[in-house]
Amino acid sequence: KRVAVLISGRGSNMTALIEAAKAADYPAEIVAVIANKVDAGGLETAKAHGIAAHAIAHRDYPTKQAHEAAVSDALQAAGAEIVCLAGYMRLMSAEFVQAWEGRMINIHPSLLPLFKGLHTHEQALEAGVRVHGCTVHFVTAGMDEGPIIAQTAVPVLNGDTSDSLALRVLSVEHETYARALAQVASGKAVMQAGRTVFSD
Ligand code: GRF
């Protein structure tokens, strides 16, 4: 399956997907990277891997709709069949999400449905949870609430700060995302009637 990755920053999850896709038996090929900011570090990484990298800056467009139309054009030009949001900090419109329903996934740095939104590690520390982690889910119109595909838990250790906790979560995000994308690309995880249906 042809996959496009959308980023806003350094793109460490994008890099993990690029590395995973190098395996001959990996069921996905990363064909394009799109950033909504011209200074997204991940653009350089993608180019270094010989992957088409486009900066489509949202501030260059008068409306969300116009920006998403430009993104859609780039996705179509790349022949993308699956979209991976990886550190992409823009909320997609309901129309865009609908058009990609079941073919657009996202990684969120918490064990959803806990700690939606931003600053998830601060939320976890504030809540005093002893287990935290990351979630890959299908993207639906609501923020951080689509059907879950994969999760990995990490312990919260005494003395953890949001930085130390973020690092521990990030280290399992990469393997979690690569595994989840393979499940979706191979059809082993599909979104049906608002739920993830798994087949082995
Ligand atoms: C990660 O914590 C990811 O879960 C969130 O954005 C952060 C940056 O990810 N979506 P990346 O290094 O840009 O992939």
mmCIF file of C-alpha atoms and ligand atoms in Angstrom:
data_model
loop_
_atom_site.group_PDB
_atom_site.id
_atom_site.type_symbol
_atom_site.label_atom_id
_atom_site.label_comp_id
_atom_site.label_asym_id
_atom_site.label_seq_id
_atom_site.Cartn_x
_atom_site.Cartn_y
_atom_site.Cartn_z
ATOM 1 C CA LYS A 1 0.000 0.000 0.000
ATOM 2 C CA ARG A 2 1.178 3.529 -0.873
ATOM 3 C CA VAL A 3 1.434 5.633 2.276
ATOM 4 C CA ALA A 4 1.794 9.393 2.783
ATOM 5 C CA VAL A 5 2.954 10.733 6.154
ATOM 6 C CA LEU A 6 1.831 14.152 7.432
ATOM 7 C CA ILE A 7 4.125 15.916 9.907
ATOM 8 C CA SER A 8 4.598 19.268 11.625
ATOM 9 C CA GLY A 9 7.991 18.840 13.259
ATOM 10 C CA ARG A 10 11.037 16.583 13.610
ATOM 11 C CA GLY A 11 9.089 13.555 12.380
ATOM 12 C CA SER A 12 10.708 10.841 14.502
ATOM 13 C CA ASN A 13 7.602 8.680 13.985
ATOM 14 C CA MET A 14 7.823 9.355 10.233
ATOM 15 C CA THR A 15 11.446 8.196 10.326
ATOM 16 C CA ALA A 16 10.422 5.029 12.140
ATOM 17 C CA LEU A 17 7.862 4.266 9.426
ATOM 18 C CA ILE A 18 10.421 4.964 6.681
ATOM 19 C CA GLU A 19 12.857 2.546 8.352
ATOM 20 C CA ALA A 20 10.208 -0.134 8.878
ATOM 21 C CA ALA A 21 9.069 0.135 5.252
ATOM 22 C CA LYS A 22 12.582 -0.760 4.069
ATOM 23 C CA ALA A 23 11.892 -4.397 4.991
ATOM 24 C CA ALA A 24 11.093 -6.360 1.848
ATOM 25 C CA ASP A 25 8.016 -7.969 3.420
ATOM 26 C CA TYR A 26 6.615 -4.768 4.939
ATOM 27 C CA PRO A 27 3.111 -4.237 3.431
ATOM 28 C CA ALA A 28 3.496 -0.474 2.960
ATOM 29 C CA GLU A 29 5.666 1.905 0.969
ATOM 30 C CA ILE A 30 6.188 5.511 2.120
ATOM 31 C CA VAL A 31 5.665 7.498 -1.079
ATOM 32 C CA ALA A 32 5.390 11.065 0.229
ATOM 33 C CA VAL A 33 5.820 13.281 3.262
ATOM 34 C CA ILE A 34 3.803 16.470 3.684
ATOM 35 C CA ALA A 35 4.473 19.098 6.349
ATOM 36 C CA ASN A 36 2.224 22.013 7.228
ATOM 37 C CA LYS A 37 5.305 24.075 8.132
ATOM 38 C CA VAL A 38 8.246 24.902 5.869
ATOM 39 C CA ASP A 39 10.699 24.421 8.740
ATOM 40 C CA ALA A 40 9.544 20.936 9.732
ATOM 41 C CA GLY A 41 12.749 19.008 10.321
ATOM 42 C CA GLY A 42 11.212 15.823 8.998
ATOM 43 C CA LEU A 43 11.181 17.239 5.453
ATOM 44 C CA GLU A 44 14.979 17.054 5.289
ATOM 45 C CA THR A 45 14.958 13.521 6.681
ATOM 46 C CA ALA A 46 12.437 12.415 4.049
ATOM 47 C CA LYS A 47 14.511 13.976 1.243
ATOM 48 C CA ALA A 48 17.632 12.257 2.590
ATOM 49 C CA HIS A 49 15.741 8.964 2.176
ATOM 50 C CA GLY A 50 14.793 9.906 -1.378
ATOM 51 C CA ILE A 51 11.123 10.355 -0.494
ATOM 52 C CA ALA A 52 9.073 13.163 -2.051
ATOM 53 C CA ALA A 53 8.706 15.849 0.623
ATOM 54 C CA HIS A 54 6.308 18.761 0.322
ATOM 55 C CA ALA A 55 5.871 21.772 2.563
ATOM 56 C CA ILE A 56 2.236 22.845 2.280
ATOM 57 C CA ALA A 57 2.102 25.563 4.902
ATOM 58 C CA HIS A 58 -1.346 26.199 6.348
ATOM 59 C CA ARG A 59 -0.458 29.862 6.830
ATOM 60 C CA ASP A 60 -0.166 30.208 3.035
ATOM 61 C CA TYR A 61 -3.886 29.458 2.657
ATOM 62 C CA PRO A 62 -6.878 31.681 3.506
ATOM 63 C CA THR A 63 -8.987 28.861 4.965
ATOM 64 C CA LYS A 64 -8.620 25.357 6.384
ATOM 65 C CA GLN A 65 -10.614 24.151 3.409
ATOM 66 C CA ALA A 66 -8.142 25.683 0.925
ATOM 67 C CA HIS A 67 -5.200 24.201 2.776
ATOM 68 C CA GLU A 68 -6.800 20.758 2.901
ATOM 69 C CA ALA A 69 -7.563 20.963 -0.829
ATOM 70 C CA ALA A 70 -3.842 21.514 -1.473
ATOM 71 C CA VAL A 71 -2.987 18.582 0.788
ATOM 72 C CA SER A 72 -5.556 16.394 -0.992
ATOM 73 C CA ASP A 73 -4.059 17.314 -4.364
ATOM 74 C CA ALA A 74 -0.588 16.294 -3.176
ATOM 75 C CA LEU A 75 -1.952 13.039 -1.729
ATOM 76 C CA GLN A 76 -3.701 12.241 -5.005
ATOM 77 C CA ALA A 77 -0.609 13.119 -7.060
ATOM 78 C CA ALA A 78 1.389 10.711 -4.898
ATOM 79 C CA GLY A 79 -1.236 8.001 -5.317
ATOM 80 C CA ALA A 80 -1.518 7.706 -1.543
ATOM 81 C CA GLU A 81 -3.840 4.966 -0.315
ATOM 82 C CA ILE A 82 -3.212 5.450 3.420
ATOM 83 C CA VAL A 83 -2.438 8.639 5.355
ATOM 84 C CA CYS A 84 -0.374 8.523 8.557
ATOM 85 C CA LEU A 85 -0.527 11.566 10.830
ATOM 86 C CA ALA A 86 2.750 11.675 12.765
ATOM 87 C CA GLY A 87 3.199 14.669 15.008
ATOM 88 C CA TYR A 88 0.782 16.522 12.734
ATOM 89 C CA MET A 89 -0.556 19.395 14.776
ATOM 90 C CA ARG A 90 -3.572 20.407 12.706
ATOM 91 C CA LEU A 91 -7.147 19.222 13.240
ATOM 92 C CA MET A 92 -8.581 17.872 10.011
ATOM 93 C CA SER A 93 -12.087 18.961 8.950
ATOM 94 C CA ALA A 94 -14.933 16.483 9.149
ATOM 95 C CA GLU A 95 -15.055 16.446 5.335
ATOM 96 C CA PHE A 96 -11.377 15.544 4.996
ATOM 97 C CA VAL A 97 -11.657 12.880 7.724
ATOM 98 C CA GLN A 98 -14.746 11.427 6.047
ATOM 99 C CA ALA A 99 -12.955 11.207 2.692
ATOM 100 C CA TRP A 100 -10.147 9.187 4.331
ATOM 101 C CA GLU A 101 -12.225 7.225 6.853
ATOM 102 C CA GLY A 102 -10.638 3.861 7.538
ATOM 103 C CA ARG A 103 -7.477 4.890 5.645
ATOM 104 C CA MET A 104 -6.062 7.635 7.908
ATOM 105 C CA ILE A 105 -4.382 6.798 11.223
ATOM 106 C CA ASN A 106 -2.719 8.845 13.969
ATOM 107 C CA ILE A 107 -0.404 8.283 16.890
ATOM 108 C CA HIS A 108 -1.230 9.895 20.213
ATOM 109 C CA PRO A 109 1.131 9.909 23.208
ATOM 110 C CA SER A 110 -1.245 8.456 25.822
ATOM 111 C CA LEU A 111 -3.283 5.313 26.430
ATOM 112 C CA LEU A 112 -6.549 6.589 24.924
ATOM 113 C CA PRO A 113 -9.222 7.268 25.919
ATOM 114 C CA LEU A 114 -7.164 8.722 28.764
ATOM 115 C CA PHE A 115 -5.499 12.107 28.282
ATOM 116 C CA LYS A 116 -6.765 13.357 24.934
ATOM 117 C CA GLY A 117 -5.370 16.608 23.550
ATOM 118 C CA LEU A 118 -2.023 18.207 24.281
ATOM 119 C CA HIS A 119 0.460 17.920 27.193
ATOM 120 C CA THR A 120 -0.453 14.279 27.734
ATOM 121 C CA HIS A 121 2.582 13.553 29.922
ATOM 122 C CA GLU A 122 1.779 16.428 32.242
ATOM 123 C CA GLN A 123 -1.802 15.115 32.382
ATOM 124 C CA ALA A 124 -0.510 11.636 33.293
ATOM 125 C CA LEU A 125 1.761 12.969 36.054
ATOM 126 C CA GLU A 126 -1.024 15.197 37.367
ATOM 127 C CA ALA A 127 -3.398 12.232 37.461
ATOM 128 C CA GLY A 128 -0.800 10.111 39.258
ATOM 129 C CA VAL A 129 -1.207 7.124 36.908
ATOM 130 C CA ARG A 130 1.459 4.399 37.218
ATOM 131 C CA VAL A 131 1.075 3.243 33.606
ATOM 132 C CA HIS A 132 1.141 5.474 30.544
ATOM 133 C CA GLY A 133 1.924 4.917 26.872
ATOM 134 C CA CYS A 134 0.862 5.568 23.278
ATOM 135 C CA THR A 135 -2.045 4.738 20.996
ATOM 136 C CA VAL A 136 -2.398 4.394 17.228
ATOM 137 C CA HIS A 137 -5.997 4.858 16.115
ATOM 138 C CA PHE A 138 -8.102 5.448 13.027
ATOM 139 C CA VAL A 139 -8.807 9.163 12.630
ATOM 140 C CA THR A 140 -12.428 10.210 13.060
ATOM 141 C CA ALA A 141 -13.986 13.675 13.256
ATOM 142 C CA GLY A 142 -13.521 13.918 17.016
ATOM 143 C CA MET A 143 -10.025 14.703 18.313
ATOM 144 C CA ASP A 144 -8.047 11.668 19.542
ATOM 145 C CA GLU A 145 -11.076 9.368 19.709
ATOM 146 C CA GLY A 146 -11.141 7.037 16.696
ATOM 147 C CA PRO A 147 -11.125 3.217 16.893
ATOM 148 C CA ILE A 148 -7.884 1.968 18.479
ATOM 149 C CA ILE A 149 -5.491 -0.165 16.434
ATOM 150 C CA ALA A 150 -2.445 -0.602 18.712
ATOM 151 C CA GLN A 151 -1.241 0.525 22.133
ATOM 152 C CA THR A 152 1.972 0.108 24.100
ATOM 153 C CA ALA A 153 2.258 0.814 27.835
ATOM 154 C CA VAL A 154 5.268 2.099 29.759
ATOM 155 C CA PRO A 155 5.685 2.482 33.529
ATOM 156 C CA VAL A 156 5.630 5.876 35.198
ATOM 157 C CA LEU A 157 8.721 5.892 37.439
ATOM 158 C CA ASN A 158 9.193 7.780 40.696
ATOM 159 C CA GLY A 159 10.757 11.126 39.968
ATOM 160 C CA ASP A 160 9.583 11.169 36.356
ATOM 161 C CA THR A 161 9.224 14.571 34.766
ATOM 162 C CA SER A 162 7.135 15.204 31.666
ATOM 163 C CA ASP A 163 10.402 15.120 29.697
ATOM 164 C CA SER A 164 11.584 11.763 31.061
ATOM 165 C CA LEU A 165 8.116 10.302 30.614
ATOM 166 C CA ALA A 166 7.834 11.724 27.074
ATOM 167 C CA LEU A 167 11.147 10.105 26.146
ATOM 168 C CA ARG A 168 10.041 6.707 27.466
ATOM 169 C CA VAL A 169 6.736 6.954 25.561
ATOM 170 C CA LEU A 170 8.423 8.151 22.372
ATOM 171 C CA SER A 171 10.767 5.165 22.458
ATOM 172 C CA VAL A 172 7.769 2.777 22.175
ATOM 173 C CA GLU A 173 5.794 4.988 19.768
ATOM 174 C CA HIS A 174 8.086 4.113 16.904
ATOM 175 C CA GLU A 175 7.652 0.327 17.135
ATOM 176 C CA THR A 176 3.932 0.707 17.884
ATOM 177 C CA TYR A 177 3.310 2.861 14.819
ATOM 178 C CA ALA A 178 5.295 0.570 12.509
ATOM 179 C CA ARG A 179 3.279 -2.418 13.774
ATOM 180 C CA ALA A 180 -0.066 -0.618 13.481
ATOM 181 C CA LEU A 181 0.604 0.621 9.947
ATOM 182 C CA ALA A 182 1.520 -2.931 8.879
ATOM 183 C CA GLN A 183 -1.778 -4.207 10.307
ATOM 184 C CA VAL A 184 -3.780 -1.579 8.417
ATOM 185 C CA ALA A 185 -1.797 -1.859 5.168
ATOM 186 C CA SER A 186 -2.136 -5.667 5.166
ATOM 187 C CA GLY A 187 -5.856 -5.510 5.947
ATOM 188 C CA LYS A 188 -5.378 -7.257 9.298
ATOM 189 C CA ALA A 189 -6.965 -4.267 11.029
ATOM 190 C CA VAL A 190 -9.910 -2.571 9.338
ATOM 191 C CA MET A 191 -12.377 0.053 10.496
ATOM 192 C CA GLN A 192 -15.962 -1.185 10.300
ATOM 193 C CA ALA A 193 -19.024 0.543 11.752
ATOM 194 C CA GLY A 194 -16.866 2.748 13.927
ATOM 195 C CA ARG A 195 -14.818 -0.106 15.362
ATOM 196 C CA THR A 196 -11.496 -1.771 14.595
ATOM 197 C CA VAL A 197 -11.993 -5.341 13.361
ATOM 198 C CA PHE A 198 -8.880 -7.550 13.541
ATOM 199 C CA SER A 199 -8.180 -10.653 11.491
ATOM 200 C CA ASP A 200 -5.032 -12.790 11.697
HETATM 201 C C1 GRF B 1 5.010 12.507 19.525
HETATM 202 O O1 GRF B 1 4.870 12.464 20.925
HETATM 203 C C2 GRF B 1 3.735 11.986 18.906
HETATM 204 O O2 GRF B 1 3.062 11.058 19.710
HETATM 205 C C3 GRF B 1 2.913 13.215 18.762
HETATM 206 O O3 GRF B 1 3.814 14.221 18.387
HETATM 207 C C4 GRF B 1 5.077 13.970 19.044
HETATM 208 C C5 GRF B 1 6.185 14.243 18.078
HETATM 209 O O4 GRF B 1 6.259 13.197 17.201
HETATM 210 N N1 GRF B 1 1.891 13.011 17.792
HETATM 211 P P1 GRF B 1 7.379 13.134 16.038
HETATM 212 O O5 GRF B 1 8.735 12.999 16.710
HETATM 213 O O6 GRF B 1 7.302 14.458 15.264
HETATM 214 O O7 GRF B 1 7.004 11.949 15.223
#
